[in-house]
Amino acid sequence: MNQYNMGYHLKEGFRSIFTHGLMSFAAVCMIVACLIIMGSFSLVAVNLDNTLGDLEAQNEFTAYVDESLTEEQAKALQGKLERLANISSATFVDRQAAMDQYVERYADSENKDLFEDLPENTLRHRYRIHVVEIEKMGETVKAVEQISGIAKVTASLDIADGFVTLRNMAGAVAWILIAMLLIISLFIIANTIKLATFHRREEIAIMKMCGATNWFVRWPFIFEGMILGLLGAVLAFFLQWGIYSLIVSAISEQGGLQLIAIVPFQTLAARVLGAFVAAGLAIGACGSLMAIRKFLQV
């Protein structure tokens, strides 16, 4: 397609938008609605994954040091623990600090007096261990248990597995919904553009009878669809930003929802805009190709 044809096709695409203003407006509205729905599901998935990631980062397990080791020997195990794969940090907690935490935890209980006179050596030295990948926590626990000087390890592997399963399920459901919405959006846009194309069927037939190739006829409609898709993508981006900001404000006012880790839209804006523009252009172009296919059979 030479430069002259490209300019002609682009000019025809713009002309068609204004000639069929009502149908163009309907197509843009449908693109905006579809992109906002897909964008909302995607942003929910991103925030859910971020929230689960924060909860996973807080997940830890405890390794108890053998009672026969002195405090210096117990502290010497830190280097061995941190050299193990998948361990991000190993924090040493001595007997006294563990006892203070234990007493503080039950400070408001009815039996708090029972914990005040316990001997210092009642509890063991221990390590609070954070992992890099929660999926490998089971393997990491087994590796820690093999270190000489570690008496036992306690880890909530069921909770860790639950986090992994929930994250994987949430991601899978989100991608399935997005794919379904994309397909539905494509057919809706194709039918919307087809209504506009229907009024130009005689023009297409005349062009075909004059010897125009199928692609010569297609390109103005493709450019028209891409322009409508780009316009819809930009409008959808700013509407999505406003909706997201309103939801974030509503969540921040609810004290019971503080566990939800909201990702600021500013950090996602470039990716959202890029995804919307790519989706809008693709939906517009593919929708136009699907819409015009029937009218090329002259």
CSV table of N, CA, C and O in Angstrom, one decimal, residues 95-214:
chain,number,residue,atom,x,y,z
A,95,ARG,N,16.1,-16.1,74.3
A,95,ARG,CA,15.1,-16.6,75.2
A,95,ARG,C,14.4,-15.4,75.9
A,95,ARG,O,13.2,-15.5,76.0
A,96,GLN,N,15.1,-14.4,76.3
A,96,GLN,CA,14.5,-13.3,77.0
A,96,GLN,C,13.5,-12.5,76.1
A,96,GLN,O,12.4,-12.2,76.6
A,97,ALA,N,13.9,-12.3,74.9
A,97,ALA,CA,13.0,-11.6,74.0
A,97,ALA,C,11.8,-12.4,73.7
A,97,ALA,O,10.6,-11.9,73.6
A,98,ALA,N,12.0,-13.7,73.5
A,98,ALA,CA,10.8,-14.6,73.3
A,98,ALA,C,9.9,-14.6,74.5
A,98,ALA,O,8.6,-14.6,74.3
A,99,MET,N,10.4,-14.6,75.7
A,99,MET,CA,9.6,-14.6,76.9
A,99,MET,C,8.9,-13.3,77.0
A,99,MET,O,7.7,-13.2,77.4
A,100,ASP,N,9.5,-12.2,76.7
A,100,ASP,CA,8.9,-10.8,76.8
A,100,ASP,C,7.7,-10.8,75.8
A,100,ASP,O,6.6,-10.3,76.1
A,101,GLN,N,7.9,-11.3,74.6
A,101,GLN,CA,6.8,-11.3,73.6
A,101,GLN,C,5.6,-12.2,74.1
A,101,GLN,O,4.5,-11.9,73.9
A,102,TYR,N,6.0,-13.3,74.7
A,102,TYR,CA,5.0,-14.3,75.2
A,102,TYR,C,4.1,-13.6,76.3
A,102,TYR,O,2.9,-13.7,76.3
A,103,VAL,N,4.8,-13.0,77.2
A,103,VAL,CA,4.1,-12.3,78.3
A,103,VAL,C,3.2,-11.2,77.8
A,103,VAL,O,2.1,-11.0,78.3
A,104,GLU,N,3.8,-10.4,76.9
A,104,GLU,CA,3.0,-9.3,76.4
A,104,GLU,C,1.8,-9.7,75.6
A,104,GLU,O,0.7,-9.1,75.7
A,105,ARG,N,1.9,-10.9,75.0
A,105,ARG,CA,0.7,-11.4,74.2
A,105,ARG,C,-0.4,-11.7,75.2
A,105,ARG,O,-1.6,-11.5,74.8
A,106,TYR,N,-0.1,-12.2,76.4
A,106,TYR,CA,-1.2,-12.6,77.3
A,106,TYR,C,-1.3,-11.6,78.4
A,106,TYR,O,-1.8,-11.9,79.5
A,107,ALA,N,-0.8,-10.3,78.2
A,107,ALA,CA,-0.9,-9.3,79.3
A,107,ALA,C,-2.3,-9.0,79.7
A,107,ALA,O,-2.6,-8.6,80.9
A,108,ASP,N,-3.3,-9.1,78.8
A,108,ASP,CA,-4.7,-8.8,79.1
A,108,ASP,C,-5.5,-10.0,79.5
A,108,ASP,O,-6.7,-9.8,79.6
A,109,SER,N,-4.9,-11.1,79.5
A,109,SER,CA,-5.7,-12.3,79.8
A,109,SER,C,-5.9,-12.5,81.3
A,109,SER,O,-5.3,-11.8,82.2
A,110,GLU,N,-6.9,-13.3,81.7
A,110,GLU,CA,-7.2,-13.5,83.1
A,110,GLU,C,-6.1,-14.2,83.9
A,110,GLU,O,-5.9,-14.0,85.1
A,111,ASN,N,-5.3,-15.0,83.2
A,111,ASN,CA,-4.2,-15.8,83.8
A,111,ASN,C,-2.8,-15.1,83.6
A,111,ASN,O,-1.8,-15.8,83.6
A,112,LYS,N,-2.8,-13.8,83.5
A,112,LYS,CA,-1.5,-13.2,83.1
A,112,LYS,C,-0.5,-13.3,84.3
A,112,LYS,O,0.7,-13.3,84.0
A,113,ASP,N,-0.9,-13.5,85.5
A,113,ASP,CA,0.0,-13.6,86.6
A,113,ASP,C,0.8,-14.9,86.5
A,113,ASP,O,1.9,-15.0,87.1
A,114,LEU,N,0.3,-15.9,85.8
A,114,LEU,CA,1.0,-17.2,85.7
A,114,LEU,C,2.3,-17.1,84.9
A,114,LEU,O,3.2,-17.9,85.0
A,115,PHE,N,2.4,-16.0,84.1
A,115,PHE,CA,3.5,-15.9,83.2
A,115,PHE,C,4.6,-15.0,83.7
A,115,PHE,O,5.7,-14.9,83.1
A,116,GLU,N,4.3,-14.3,84.8
A,116,GLU,CA,5.3,-13.3,85.2
A,116,GLU,C,6.5,-13.9,85.9
A,116,GLU,O,7.6,-13.3,85.9
A,117,ASP,N,6.4,-15.0,86.6
A,117,ASP,CA,7.5,-15.6,87.3
A,117,ASP,C,8.2,-16.8,86.6
A,117,ASP,O,8.8,-17.6,87.3
A,118,LEU,N,8.0,-16.9,85.4
A,118,LEU,CA,8.6,-18.1,84.7
A,118,LEU,C,10.1,-17.9,84.6
A,118,LEU,O,10.6,-16.8,84.4
A,119,PRO,N,10.9,-19.0,84.7
A,119,PRO,CA,12.3,-18.9,84.5
A,119,PRO,C,12.7,-18.4,83.1
A,119,PRO,O,12.0,-18.6,82.2
A,120,GLU,N,13.9,-17.8,83.0
A,120,GLU,CA,14.4,-17.3,81.8
A,120,GLU,C,14.6,-18.4,80.7
A,120,GLU,O,14.5,-18.1,79.5
A,121,ASN,N,15.0,-19.6,81.2
A,121,ASN,CA,15.3,-20.6,80.3
A,121,ASN,C,14.1,-21.5,79.9
A,121,ASN,O,14.3,-22.6,79.4
A,122,THR,N,12.9,-21.0,80.2
A,122,THR,CA,11.7,-21.8,79.8
A,122,THR,C,11.6,-21.9,78.3
A,122,THR,O,11.2,-23.0,77.8
A,123,LEU,N,11.9,-20.8,77.6
A,123,LEU,CA,11.8,-20.8,76.2
A,123,LEU,C,13.1,-21.0,75.5
A,123,LEU,O,14.2,-20.7,76.2
A,124,ARG,N,13.1,-21.4,74.3
A,124,ARG,CA,14.4,-21.6,73.6
A,124,ARG,C,14.8,-20.4,72.7
A,124,ARG,O,13.9,-19.6,72.4
A,125,HIS,N,16.1,-20.3,72.4
A,125,HIS,CA,16.5,-19.4,71.3
A,125,HIS,C,15.8,-19.8,70.0
A,125,HIS,O,15.6,-21.0,69.8
A,126,ARG,N,15.5,-18.9,69.2
A,126,ARG,CA,14.8,-19.2,67.9
A,126,ARG,C,15.1,-18.2,66.8
A,126,ARG,O,15.7,-17.2,67.0
A,127,TYR,N,14.7,-18.6,65.6
A,127,TYR,CA,14.9,-17.8,64.5
A,127,TYR,C,13.5,-17.6,63.8
A,127,TYR,O,12.8,-18.6,63.6
A,128,ARG,N,13.2,-16.4,63.4
A,128,ARG,CA,12.1,-16.1,62.6
A,128,ARG,C,12.5,-16.0,61.2
A,128,ARG,O,13.3,-15.1,60.8
A,129,ILE,N,12.1,-16.9,60.3
A,129,ILE,CA,12.6,-17.0,59.0
A,129,ILE,C,11.5,-16.6,58.0
A,129,ILE,O,10.4,-17.1,58.0
A,130,HIS,N,11.9,-15.7,57.1
A,130,HIS,CA,11.1,-15.3,55.9
A,130,HIS,C,11.6,-16.0,54.7
A,130,HIS,O,12.8,-16.0,54.5
A,131,VAL,N,10.7,-16.4,53.8
A,131,VAL,CA,11.1,-17.0,52.6
A,131,VAL,C,10.9,-16.1,51.4
A,131,VAL,O,10.1,-15.1,51.5
A,132,VAL,N,11.6,-16.4,50.3
A,132,VAL,CA,11.4,-15.6,49.1
A,132,VAL,C,10.2,-16.0,48.3
A,132,VAL,O,9.4,-15.2,47.9
A,133,GLU,N,10.1,-17.3,48.1
A,133,GLU,CA,9.0,-17.9,47.3
A,133,GLU,C,8.2,-18.8,48.2
A,133,GLU,O,8.7,-19.8,48.7
A,134,ILE,N,6.9,-18.4,48.5
A,134,ILE,CA,6.1,-19.2,49.4
A,134,ILE,C,5.8,-20.6,48.9
A,134,ILE,O,5.6,-21.5,49.7
A,135,GLU,N,5.8,-20.7,47.5
A,135,GLU,CA,5.6,-22.0,47.0
A,135,GLU,C,6.6,-23.1,47.4
A,135,GLU,O,6.3,-24.3,47.4
A,136,LYS,N,7.8,-22.6,47.7
A,136,LYS,CA,8.9,-23.5,48.1
A,136,LYS,C,9.1,-23.6,49.6
A,136,LYS,O,10.2,-24.0,50.1
A,137,MET,N,8.1,-23.2,50.4
A,137,MET,CA,8.3,-23.2,51.8
A,137,MET,C,8.5,-24.6,52.4
A,137,MET,O,9.4,-24.8,53.3
A,138,GLY,N,7.8,-25.6,51.8
A,138,GLY,CA,8.0,-26.9,52.3
A,138,GLY,C,9.4,-27.4,52.1
A,138,GLY,O,10.0,-28.0,53.1
A,139,GLU,N,10.0,-27.1,51.0
A,139,GLU,CA,11.4,-27.5,50.7
A,139,GLU,C,12.4,-26.8,51.7
A,139,GLU,O,13.4,-27.3,52.2
A,140,THR,N,12.1,-25.5,51.9
A,140,THR,CA,12.9,-24.7,52.8
A,140,THR,C,12.9,-25.2,54.2
A,140,THR,O,13.9,-25.2,54.9
A,141,VAL,N,11.7,-25.6,54.7
A,141,VAL,CA,11.6,-26.1,56.0
A,141,VAL,C,12.4,-27.4,56.2
A,141,VAL,O,13.1,-27.5,57.2
A,142,LYS,N,12.4,-28.2,55.2
A,142,LYS,CA,13.2,-29.5,55.3
A,142,LYS,C,14.7,-29.2,55.3
A,142,LYS,O,15.5,-29.8,56.0
A,143,ALA,N,15.1,-28.1,54.5
A,143,ALA,CA,16.5,-27.7,54.5
A,143,ALA,C,16.9,-27.2,55.8
A,143,ALA,O,18.1,-27.5,56.3
A,144,VAL,N,16.1,-26.4,56.5
A,144,VAL,CA,16.4,-25.8,57.8
A,144,VAL,C,16.5,-26.9,58.8
A,144,VAL,O,17.4,-26.9,59.7
A,145,GLU,N,15.7,-27.9,58.7
A,145,GLU,CA,15.7,-29.0,59.7
A,145,GLU,C,17.0,-29.8,59.6
A,145,GLU,O,17.4,-30.5,60.6
A,146,GLN,N,17.7,-29.8,58.5
A,146,GLN,CA,18.9,-30.5,58.3
A,146,GLN,C,20.1,-29.9,59.0
A,146,GLN,O,21.2,-30.5,59.1
A,147,ILE,N,20.0,-28.6,59.3
A,147,ILE,CA,21.1,-27.8,59.9
A,147,ILE,C,21.4,-28.3,61.3
A,147,ILE,O,20.4,-28.3,62.2
A,148,SER,N,22.6,-28.6,61.6
A,148,SER,CA,23.0,-29.0,63.0
A,148,SER,C,22.8,-27.9,63.9
A,148,SER,O,23.3,-26.8,63.7
A,149,GLY,N,22.1,-28.1,65.0
A,149,GLY,CA,21.8,-27.1,66.0
A,149,GLY,C,20.4,-26.6,66.0
A,149,GLY,O,20.0,-25.9,66.9
A,150,ILE,N,19.6,-27.0,65.0
A,150,ILE,CA,18.2,-26.7,64.9
A,150,ILE,C,17.5,-27.9,65.5
A,150,ILE,O,17.5,-29.0,64.9
A,151,ALA,N,16.7,-27.6,66.6
A,151,ALA,CA,16.0,-28.7,67.2
A,151,ALA,C,14.7,-29.1,66.5
A,151,ALA,O,14.5,-30.3,66.3
A,152,LYS,N,13.9,-28.1,66.1
A,152,LYS,CA,12.7,-28.4,65.4
A,152,LYS,C,12.2,-27.1,64.7
A,152,LYS,O,12.7,-26.0,65.0
A,153,VAL,N,11.3,-27.3,63.8
A,153,VAL,CA,10.8,-26.2,63.0
A,153,VAL,C,9.3,-26.3,63.0
A,153,VAL,O,8.7,-27.3,62.9
A,154,THR,N,8.6,-25.1,63.2
A,154,THR,CA,7.2,-25.0,63.1
A,154,THR,C,6.8,-24.1,62.0
A,154,THR,O,7.3,-23.0,61.9
A,155,ALA,N,5.9,-24.6,61.1
A,155,ALA,CA,5.5,-23.8,59.9
A,155,ALA,C,4.1,-24.1,59.6
A,155,ALA,O,3.7,-25.2,59.7
A,156,SER,N,3.4,-23.1,59.2
A,156,SER,CA,2.0,-23.2,58.8
A,156,SER,C,1.9,-23.5,57.3
A,156,SER,O,1.6,-22.6,56.5
A,157,LEU,N,2.3,-24.7,56.9
A,157,LEU,CA,2.4,-25.1,55.5
A,157,LEU,C,1.0,-25.1,54.9
A,157,LEU,O,0.8,-24.8,53.7
A,158,ASP,N,-0.1,-25.4,55.6
A,158,ASP,CA,-1.4,-25.4,55.1
A,158,ASP,C,-1.8,-24.0,54.7
A,158,ASP,O,-2.5,-23.8,53.7
A,159,ILE,N,-1.5,-23.0,55.5
A,159,ILE,CA,-1.8,-21.6,55.2
A,159,ILE,C,-1.0,-21.1,54.0
A,159,ILE,O,-1.6,-20.5,53.1
A,160,ALA,N,0.3,-21.5,53.9
A,160,ALA,CA,1.1,-21.1,52.8
A,160,ALA,C,0.5,-21.7,51.5
A,160,ALA,O,0.4,-21.0,50.5
A,161,ASP,N,0.1,-23.0,51.5
A,161,ASP,CA,-0.5,-23.7,50.4
A,161,ASP,C,-1.8,-23.0,50.0
A,161,ASP,O,-2.1,-22.9,48.8
A,162,GLY,N,-2.5,-22.6,51.0
A,162,GLY,CA,-3.8,-21.9,50.8
A,162,GLY,C,-3.6,-20.6,50.0
A,162,GLY,O,-4.4,-20.2,49.1
A,163,PHE,N,-2.6,-19.8,50.4
A,163,PHE,CA,-2.3,-18.6,49.7
A,163,PHE,C,-1.9,-18.8,48.3
A,163,PHE,O,-2.4,-18.1,47.4
A,164,VAL,N,-1.1,-19.8,48.0
A,164,VAL,CA,-0.7,-20.1,46.7
A,164,VAL,C,-1.9,-20.5,45.8
A,164,VAL,O,-2.0,-20.1,44.7
A,165,THR,N,-2.7,-21.4,46.4
A,165,THR,CA,-3.9,-21.9,45.6
A,165,THR,C,-4.8,-20.7,45.3
A,165,THR,O,-5.4,-20.6,44.2
A,166,LEU,N,-5.1,-19.9,46.4
A,166,LEU,CA,-6.0,-18.7,46.2
A,166,LEU,C,-5.4,-17.8,45.1
A,166,LEU,O,-6.2,-17.3,44.2
A,167,ARG,N,-4.1,-17.5,45.1
A,167,ARG,CA,-3.6,-16.6,44.1
A,167,ARG,C,-3.7,-17.2,42.7
A,167,ARG,O,-4.0,-16.5,41.8
A,168,ASN,N,-3.4,-18.5,42.6
A,168,ASN,CA,-3.4,-19.1,41.3
A,168,ASN,C,-4.9,-19.1,40.7
A,168,ASN,O,-5.1,-18.9,39.6
A,169,MET,N,-5.8,-19.4,41.6
A,169,MET,CA,-7.2,-19.5,41.2
A,169,MET,C,-7.7,-18.1,40.8
A,169,MET,O,-8.4,-17.9,39.8
A,170,ALA,N,-7.4,-17.1,41.6
A,170,ALA,CA,-7.8,-15.7,41.3
A,170,ALA,C,-7.2,-15.3,40.0
A,170,ALA,O,-7.9,-14.6,39.2
A,171,GLY,N,-6.0,-15.6,39.7
A,171,GLY,CA,-5.4,-15.2,38.5
A,171,GLY,C,-6.0,-15.9,37.3
A,171,GLY,O,-6.3,-15.3,36.2
A,172,ALA,N,-6.3,-17.2,37.4
A,172,ALA,CA,-6.9,-17.9,36.4
A,172,ALA,C,-8.3,-17.4,36.1
A,172,ALA,O,-8.7,-17.2,34.9
A,173,VAL,N,-9.1,-17.2,37.1
A,173,VAL,CA,-10.5,-16.7,36.9
A,173,VAL,C,-10.4,-15.3,36.2
A,173,VAL,O,-11.2,-15.1,35.3
A,174,ALA,N,-9.5,-14.5,36.7
A,174,ALA,CA,-9.4,-13.1,36.1
A,174,ALA,C,-9.1,-13.2,34.6
A,174,ALA,O,-9.7,-12.5,33.8
A,175,TRP,N,-8.1,-14.0,34.2
A,175,TRP,CA,-7.7,-14.1,32.8
A,175,TRP,C,-8.9,-14.7,32.0
A,175,TRP,O,-9.1,-14.3,30.8
A,176,ILE,N,-9.6,-15.7,32.5
A,176,ILE,CA,-10.7,-16.3,31.8
A,176,ILE,C,-11.8,-15.3,31.5
A,176,ILE,O,-12.3,-15.2,30.4
A,177,LEU,N,-12.1,-14.5,32.6
A,177,LEU,CA,-13.1,-13.4,32.4
A,177,LEU,C,-12.7,-12.4,31.4
A,177,LEU,O,-13.5,-11.9,30.6
A,178,ILE,N,-11.4,-12.0,31.5
A,178,ILE,CA,-10.9,-11.0,30.5
A,178,ILE,C,-11.0,-11.5,29.1
A,178,ILE,O,-11.4,-10.8,28.2
A,179,ALA,N,-10.6,-12.8,28.9
A,179,ALA,CA,-10.7,-13.4,27.6
A,179,ALA,C,-12.1,-13.4,27.1
A,179,ALA,O,-12.4,-13.1,25.9
A,180,MET,N,-13.0,-13.8,27.9
A,180,MET,CA,-14.5,-13.9,27.5
A,180,MET,C,-15.0,-12.5,27.2
A,180,MET,O,-15.7,-12.3,26.2
A,181,LEU,N,-14.7,-11.5,28.0
A,181,LEU,CA,-15.1,-10.2,27.7
A,181,LEU,C,-14.5,-9.6,26.4
A,181,LEU,O,-15.2,-8.9,25.7
A,182,LEU,N,-13.3,-10.0,26.1
A,182,LEU,CA,-12.6,-9.5,24.9
A,182,LEU,C,-13.3,-10.1,23.7
A,182,LEU,O,-13.6,-9.4,22.7
A,183,ILE,N,-13.7,-11.4,23.8
A,183,ILE,CA,-14.4,-12.0,22.6
A,183,ILE,C,-15.8,-11.4,22.5
A,183,ILE,O,-16.2,-11.0,21.3
A,184,ILE,N,-16.5,-11.2,23.6
A,184,ILE,CA,-17.8,-10.6,23.5
A,184,ILE,C,-17.7,-9.2,23.0
A,184,ILE,O,-18.6,-8.7,22.2
A,185,SER,N,-16.7,-8.4,23.4
A,185,SER,CA,-16.5,-7.0,23.0
A,185,SER,C,-16.3,-7.0,21.5
A,185,SER,O,-16.8,-6.1,20.8
A,186,LEU,N,-15.5,-8.0,21.0
A,186,LEU,CA,-15.2,-8.0,19.6
A,186,LEU,C,-16.5,-8.2,18.7
A,186,LEU,O,-16.7,-7.5,17.7
A,187,PHE,N,-17.3,-9.1,19.1
A,187,PHE,CA,-18.6,-9.3,18.4
A,187,PHE,C,-19.5,-8.1,18.5
A,187,PHE,O,-20.2,-7.8,17.5
A,188,ILE,N,-19.6,-7.5,19.7
A,188,ILE,CA,-20.4,-6.3,19.8
A,188,ILE,C,-20.0,-5.2,18.9
A,188,ILE,O,-20.8,-4.6,18.2
A,189,ILE,N,-18.7,-4.9,18.9
A,189,ILE,CA,-18.1,-3.9,18.1
A,189,ILE,C,-18.3,-4.2,16.6
A,189,ILE,O,-18.7,-3.3,15.8
A,190,ALA,N,-18.1,-5.5,16.3
A,190,ALA,CA,-18.3,-5.9,14.9
A,190,ALA,C,-19.7,-5.6,14.4
A,190,ALA,O,-20.0,-5.1,13.3
A,191,ASN,N,-20.7,-6.0,15.2
A,191,ASN,CA,-22.1,-5.8,14.9
A,191,ASN,C,-22.4,-4.3,14.8
A,191,ASN,O,-23.2,-3.9,14.0
A,192,THR,N,-21.8,-3.5,15.7
A,192,THR,CA,-22.1,-2.1,15.7
A,192,THR,C,-21.6,-1.4,14.4
A,192,THR,O,-22.2,-0.6,13.8
A,193,ILE,N,-20.3,-1.8,14.1
A,193,ILE,CA,-19.7,-1.3,12.8
A,193,ILE,C,-20.5,-1.8,11.6
A,193,ILE,O,-20.6,-1.1,10.6
A,194,LYS,N,-21.0,-3.1,11.7
A,194,LYS,CA,-21.7,-3.6,10.6
A,194,LYS,C,-23.0,-2.8,10.2
A,194,LYS,O,-23.4,-2.7,9.1
A,195,LEU,N,-23.6,-2.3,11.3
A,195,LEU,CA,-24.8,-1.4,11.1
A,195,LEU,C,-24.4,-0.2,10.3
A,195,LEU,O,-25.2,0.2,9.4
A,196,ALA,N,-23.3,0.4,10.6
A,196,ALA,CA,-22.8,1.6,9.8
A,196,ALA,C,-22.4,1.2,8.4
A,196,ALA,O,-22.7,1.9,7.5
A,197,THR,N,-21.8,0.0,8.3
A,197,THR,CA,-21.3,-0.5,7.0
A,197,THR,C,-22.5,-0.8,6.1
A,197,THR,O,-22.5,-0.7,4.8
A,198,PHE,N,-23.6,-1.2,6.7
A,198,PHE,CA,-24.8,-1.6,5.9
A,198,PHE,C,-25.3,-0.4,5.0
A,198,PHE,O,-25.7,-0.7,3.9
A,199,HIS,N,-25.2,0.8,5.5
A,199,HIS,CA,-25.6,1.9,4.7
A,199,HIS,C,-24.7,2.2,3.5
A,199,HIS,O,-25.0,3.0,2.7
A,200,ARG,N,-23.5,1.6,3.5
A,200,ARG,CA,-22.5,1.9,2.5
A,200,ARG,C,-22.4,0.7,1.6
A,200,ARG,O,-21.4,0.6,0.8
A,201,ARG,N,-23.3,-0.3,1.7
A,201,ARG,CA,-23.2,-1.5,0.9
A,201,ARG,C,-23.2,-1.2,-0.6
A,201,ARG,O,-22.5,-1.9,-1.4
A,202,GLU,N,-24.0,-0.2,-1.1
A,202,GLU,CA,-24.1,0.1,-2.5
A,202,GLU,C,-22.8,0.7,-2.9
A,202,GLU,O,-22.3,0.4,-4.1
A,203,GLU,N,-22.2,1.5,-2.1
A,203,GLU,CA,-20.9,2.2,-2.4
A,203,GLU,C,-19.8,1.1,-2.6
A,203,GLU,O,-19.0,1.1,-3.5
A,204,ILE,N,-19.8,0.1,-1.7
A,204,ILE,CA,-18.9,-1.0,-1.8
A,204,ILE,C,-19.1,-1.8,-3.0
A,204,ILE,O,-18.1,-2.2,-3.7
A,205,ALA,N,-20.3,-2.1,-3.4
A,205,ALA,CA,-20.6,-2.8,-4.6
A,205,ALA,C,-20.1,-2.1,-5.8
A,205,ALA,O,-19.6,-2.7,-6.7
A,206,ILE,N,-20.3,-0.8,-5.9
A,206,ILE,CA,-19.9,0.0,-7.0
A,206,ILE,C,-18.3,-0.1,-7.1
A,206,ILE,O,-17.8,-0.2,-8.2
A,207,MET,N,-17.7,0.1,-6.0
A,207,MET,CA,-16.2,0.0,-6.0
A,207,MET,C,-15.7,-1.3,-6.5
A,207,MET,O,-14.7,-1.4,-7.3
A,208,LYS,N,-16.4,-2.4,-6.1
A,208,LYS,CA,-16.0,-3.7,-6.5
A,208,LYS,C,-16.2,-3.9,-8.0
A,208,LYS,O,-15.3,-4.5,-8.7
A,209,MET,N,-17.3,-3.4,-8.5
A,209,MET,CA,-17.6,-3.6,-9.9
A,209,MET,C,-16.7,-2.7,-10.8
A,209,MET,O,-16.5,-3.0,-12.0
A,210,CYS,N,-16.1,-1.7,-10.2
A,210,CYS,CA,-15.1,-0.8,-10.9
A,210,CYS,C,-13.7,-1.4,-10.9
A,210,CYS,O,-12.8,-0.8,-11.4
A,211,GLY,N,-13.6,-2.6,-10.2
A,211,GLY,CA,-12.3,-3.3,-10.2
A,211,GLY,C,-11.5,-3.1,-8.9
A,211,GLY,O,-10.3,-3.5,-8.9
A,212,ALA,N,-12.0,-2.5,-7.9
A,212,ALA,CA,-11.3,-2.3,-6.6
A,212,ALA,C,-11.1,-3.7,-6.0
A,212,ALA,O,-11.9,-4.5,-6.0
A,213,THR,N,-9.8,-3.9,-5.5
A,213,THR,CA,-9.5,-5.1,-4.8
A,213,THR,C,-10.2,-5.1,-3.4
A,213,THR,O,-10.6,-4.1,-2.9
A,214,ASN,N,-10.3,-6.3,-2.8
A,214,ASN,CA,-10.9,-6.4,-1.5
A,214,ASN,C,-10.2,-5.6,-0.5
A,214,ASN,O,-10.8,-4.9,0.4
